[in-house]
Structure formats: structure tokens, C-alpha cells
Amino acid sequence: MMNATNAMTMREKNRRMILDLIRKYEFSRAELAKETSLTKAAISIIVDDLMKNGVVKEYRSEEKTIGRRPLCLKLNPDFMYAVGLNITRSHVKIGIVDISGRVVCERSLEVSPKKEALKQIVKTIGELVEESGVEAEKIYGIGVTAPGPVDTQNTTILNPTNFDEWHYENIGLRLKNVLDKKVYLENVAGGRALSEKYFGLAKDWTDYLVFVVSDGIGSGIMNSGKLLRHASELGHTSIAYNGIPCECGNLGCIEKYASMPAILQGTPYQSWQEVVDAEDDALIEKEAEYLSCVLINAVNILGFESVILHGAANYKPQKLMDAIAKRLKNNTITGESPKLYSGSAFSEVVSAAATVFDNYFNKF
Ligand SMILES: [Zn+2]
């Protein structure tokens, strides 16, 4: 027999599962019953309770069907918010985001020495919460994204290259008392992967890779709908066993070849945008050659279906993506290549907030 705690956990688990389905598909009660294999009566108890608390509302669908249009359910985006904080090498961005991914307000700060930056972050979170007018109890947590590697379990930034001042900073501990909310930490690319799942291209996808190519190279890998942790450092996989030494200790890390500073070195260009606008196909081809090298390894190991490109390389990326796709098709062991997509242009604070919402929906 189930004990009381288990029954309560089960009820909460069902409640969040239903909320997640309503969030994604605006299902009707009947559709929820079909999708979850819960009884219609059980669905009604949960849905009635959600409606009573203003979390969801019912509306008549506009879709033309034979007979009466069905009553569908819609999430009230005002029911939950998160604070999103993205820390980069040059600045931090902080914002308040609702559960539909809308940014209520956000602010950018230049990063001064870490001690000063932390003070500024704490102060700004408080100011933004006030400015947003969001009630504190509706904020589920604070989501932080930072360059990887990070220890999500202990909310600690580990030892990202060129980020020395923040090494081994337990950001969770620092921010724990700001709003008395739980703090979640993810590497930037992991946050991007989650934002695509909750608000972007990947609503229905379970296996995909987000590739962030900017000053560094990061990756967020989703496997069976969950973010793979401790497997998100494709930027430090080698494409040349005797290659350029990297700060991480390895030789030939792709970051040393295909990150923006690396690929632009010795060229007349200041940015990737200039390369694309100048239609320098040889350089684009070269970048595709580097990037597909690690992607082929990743596909051969994990076999995901889609790759979403983010970062500076995601500027008018069709040529680059076509060149990568061609190489993937020819060189993966199965000959099946994942589809490439240009990533959604969300603010970084949306990705940071997505780590909070993911913890809510994937808690059990
Ligand atoms: Zn490295």
C-alpha cells in the first residue's frame, strides 16, 4: 500500500505532468486523459483544482471540427516566474521571465572584479523583482548560466578557460539568501538546450544537440528529453591528437581551431558576421570542416536527430549549416545525419530561467 508521502508525491507528479502537457499543447480534458492514461475523473479533480487556483483556464477552441468545438486548457503564464542570470566573460545579464518565456524585465551589467559583480548582481535581482511587480511567492527559483564546466549539483562554476576569477565559485551559496529561493546552475549551452525545449524549436524533440560557437565552444546534449550533464564539453574534444595545446591540458581541442577568435586569427575580419557578409566561402568551408569533425564523433556516439546552432556562428548560417550537413551525411557511420537548425534568438536570461522551469517539471 502507498503511504501518505508517496500518495502526495504521486499527486504532485501527476499535477506537473498535466501542467506540462497543457503548457505545450493546450489539450482538452479528454485529450489529457488519453495522453496520460489517467481516468477522466482523476483528470477533472486535478484540472478543477488548477482552475480554482487560477493556474489554467478553459476556453472554446477555434478549430473547426464537426459538432461542438472542444474546450481546451491554457496555462496562465502569470502563475510562475523565474529569475534568469547569465554570467559571461565580459558582462552579466539578469531578468525576470514568466513560464511562457516572456521577459518581464531585464538588465545588463558590465562585469567588474568578481566581488563587485556579485554585489551588483544581488542588488539588481532585488531591484528587478520590485520593478516587475511580480509577487515573490510566484518566483520558483533563480537560474544561472555560466561558461562550462560547472557542477550543477553543487551550483559551483568549475574551471572554464579565460574565466579564472570565477573558478570554483559556489554561485548557489552566494545567491541562496537573496530571495530565499533555490538556485540552479547550468552551462550556457545546456541553458540554450533547455530554452529550445521549453520555448523554441525542440518542444517535441527528445534527442538533440545545441552547439554554441562563439568566443568558446559549448554544447548541450538532450538525451531522451533530459539534459545530459557531465557530457557537455564538446569544445574540449580534440580534432588533432598532436595539435595546438589548450588551457585545459589537452592537445588539439576544437576550441583552438573553430572558436571565433581562432577561426578569425590571421584573416582581415573582425567578426564572423563580416566573414558571412563578405561571402568568404573558403573560410566558411574551413569552419564547417572543423565543426563537423566533432559533430561526427558526437553523432557516432549518441545518435541524436537534430543539431541547433547558437552563438556568433549562427549569423545567416545557411551556408555553414549546408556545408556541415554534407560532411555529416558522408562521414557518420550510419550515413544518417541529424538535421541542422538555426537556434532561436532568445535573450540569455530566458535560457537561464529555463533551467528553473526544467527543474520544476522534471523534479520527480
Ligand atoms: Zn581544451
Coordinates of C-alpha atoms in Angstrom, one line a residue, residues 16-189:
R16 CA 3.0 18.7 -13.0
M17 CA 2.8 16.2 -15.8
I18 CA -0.7 17.6 -16.7
L19 CA 0.6 21.2 -16.4
D20 CA 3.4 20.4 -18.7
L21 CA 1.0 19.0 -21.3
I22 CA -1.3 22.0 -21.1
R23 CA 1.7 24.3 -21.4
K24 CA 2.8 22.5 -24.6
Y25 CA -0.4 21.6 -26.4
E26 CA -3.4 23.3 -24.7
F27 CA -5.1 19.9 -24.6
S28 CA -8.7 19.3 -23.6
R29 CA -9.6 17.2 -20.6
A30 CA -10.4 14.2 -22.9
E31 CA -7.0 14.6 -24.7
L32 CA -5.2 14.7 -21.3
A33 CA -6.9 11.5 -20.2
K34 CA -5.9 9.9 -23.5
E35 CA -2.3 11.1 -23.3
T36 CA -1.7 10.3 -19.6
S37 CA -3.8 7.1 -19.2
L38 CA -5.3 8.7 -16.1
T39 CA -9.1 8.4 -15.7
K40 CA -11.2 11.3 -16.8
A41 CA -12.4 11.6 -13.2
A42 CA -8.8 11.9 -12.0
I43 CA -8.0 14.5 -14.7
S44 CA -11.0 16.5 -13.7
I45 CA -10.0 16.6 -10.0
I46 CA -6.6 17.9 -10.9
V47 CA -7.8 20.4 -13.6
D48 CA -10.6 21.8 -11.4
D49 CA -8.1 22.4 -8.7
L50 CA -5.7 24.1 -11.2
M51 CA -8.6 26.3 -12.4
K52 CA -9.7 27.2 -8.9
N53 CA -6.2 28.4 -8.2
G54 CA -6.0 30.4 -11.4
V55 CA -3.2 28.3 -12.9
V56 CA -5.1 27.2 -16.0
K57 CA -8.2 28.4 -17.8
E58 CA -10.6 26.7 -20.1
Y59 CA -11.5 28.2 -23.5
R60 CA -13.6 27.2 -26.5
S61 CA -11.2 26.1 -29.3
E62 CA -11.4 28.0 -32.6
E63 CA -10.6 24.9 -34.6
K64 CA -13.3 23.8 -36.9
T65 CA -14.4 20.3 -36.0
I66 CA -17.7 18.6 -36.6
G67 CA -20.1 19.3 -33.8
R68 CA -19.2 21.4 -30.8
R69 CA -15.8 22.9 -30.6
P70 CA -13.9 21.3 -27.7
L71 CA -13.0 23.1 -24.5
C72 CA -9.2 23.4 -24.3
L73 CA -7.0 24.3 -21.4
K74 CA -4.5 27.1 -21.4
L75 CA -1.8 27.9 -18.9
N76 CA -1.9 31.2 -17.1
P77 CA 1.7 32.5 -17.7
D78 CA 1.3 34.6 -14.6
F79 CA 1.3 31.5 -12.3
M80 CA 5.1 31.1 -12.2
Y81 CA 8.3 33.1 -12.8
A82 CA 12.0 32.6 -12.6
V83 CA 15.0 34.9 -12.2
G84 CA 17.5 34.3 -15.0
L85 CA 21.1 35.3 -14.7
N86 CA 23.7 34.8 -17.4
I87 CA 27.4 35.4 -16.5
T88 CA 29.9 35.8 -19.3
R89 CA 33.5 36.9 -19.5
S90 CA 32.5 40.5 -20.2
H91 CA 29.1 41.1 -18.7
V92 CA 26.2 39.7 -16.8
K93 CA 22.5 39.8 -17.8
I94 CA 19.7 39.5 -15.3
G95 CA 16.0 39.2 -16.0
I96 CA 12.6 38.1 -14.7
V97 CA 10.9 35.6 -17.1
D98 CA 7.4 34.0 -16.9
I99 CA 6.6 30.4 -17.6
S100 CA 5.8 31.1 -21.3
G101 CA 9.3 32.5 -21.8
R102 CA 8.3 36.2 -21.9
V103 CA 10.9 38.5 -20.4
V104 CA 9.2 40.8 -18.0
C105 CA 12.3 43.0 -17.4
E106 CA 16.0 42.6 -17.8
R107 CA 19.2 44.5 -17.3
S108 CA 22.8 44.2 -18.5
L109 CA 25.8 44.9 -16.3
E110 CA 29.5 45.3 -17.1
V111 CA 31.4 42.8 -15.1
S112 CA 33.9 44.4 -12.8
P113 CA 36.0 42.4 -10.4
K114 CA 34.0 39.4 -9.2
K115 CA 33.5 40.7 -5.7
E116 CA 32.0 43.9 -7.0
A117 CA 30.0 42.0 -9.7
L118 CA 28.4 39.7 -7.0
K119 CA 27.3 42.7 -5.0
Q120 CA 25.8 44.3 -8.2
I121 CA 24.0 41.0 -9.1
V122 CA 22.4 40.7 -5.6
K123 CA 21.3 44.4 -5.7
T124 CA 20.0 44.1 -9.3
I125 CA 17.9 41.0 -8.6
G126 CA 16.2 42.8 -5.8
E127 CA 15.5 45.9 -7.9
L128 CA 14.2 43.8 -10.9
V129 CA 11.8 41.9 -8.7
E130 CA 10.4 45.1 -7.4
E131 CA 10.3 46.7 -10.9
S132 CA 8.5 43.7 -12.3
G133 CA 5.7 43.8 -9.7
V134 CA 5.8 40.0 -9.6
E135 CA 4.9 38.6 -6.2
A136 CA 7.8 36.9 -4.5
E137 CA 5.9 33.6 -4.0
K138 CA 5.4 33.3 -7.7
I139 CA 9.1 33.1 -8.3
Y140 CA 10.1 29.5 -8.3
G141 CA 13.9 29.9 -8.3
I142 CA 17.0 31.6 -9.7
G143 CA 18.5 30.1 -12.8
V144 CA 22.2 30.8 -13.6
T145 CA 24.1 30.1 -16.7
A146 CA 27.9 30.4 -17.0
P147 CA 30.6 29.1 -19.2
G148 CA 31.3 25.4 -18.6
P149 CA 32.3 23.3 -16.9
V150 CA 30.0 23.8 -14.0
D151 CA 29.0 21.5 -11.1
T152 CA 25.2 21.7 -11.3
Q153 CA 24.7 19.5 -8.2
N154 CA 26.8 21.9 -6.0
T155 CA 25.9 25.0 -8.0
T156 CA 29.6 25.7 -8.5
I157 CA 31.4 27.2 -11.5
L158 CA 34.4 24.9 -12.0
N159 CA 37.4 25.9 -14.2
P160 CA 36.2 27.4 -17.5
T161 CA 39.1 28.7 -19.6
N162 CA 39.7 32.5 -19.5
F163 CA 37.3 32.8 -16.6
D164 CA 39.9 32.5 -13.7
E165 CA 38.3 34.9 -11.3
W166 CA 35.1 32.8 -11.1
H167 CA 36.8 29.4 -10.7
Y168 CA 35.3 27.3 -8.0
E169 CA 32.7 30.0 -7.1
N170 CA 29.7 28.4 -5.4
I171 CA 27.2 30.8 -7.0
G172 CA 24.2 28.9 -5.4
L173 CA 25.6 29.6 -1.9
R174 CA 26.1 33.3 -2.8
L175 CA 22.6 33.8 -4.1
K176 CA 20.7 31.5 -1.7
N177 CA 19.6 34.2 0.6
V178 CA 18.8 36.9 -2.0
L179 CA 15.1 35.8 -2.4
D180 CA 15.2 32.7 -0.2
K181 CA 14.7 30.6 -3.4
K182 CA 16.5 27.6 -4.8
V183 CA 19.4 28.4 -7.2
Y184 CA 20.1 26.3 -10.3
L185 CA 23.3 26.4 -12.3
E186 CA 23.8 25.2 -15.9
N187 CA 26.5 25.8 -18.5
V188 CA 25.4 28.3 -21.2
A189 CA 24.9 25.7 -23.9

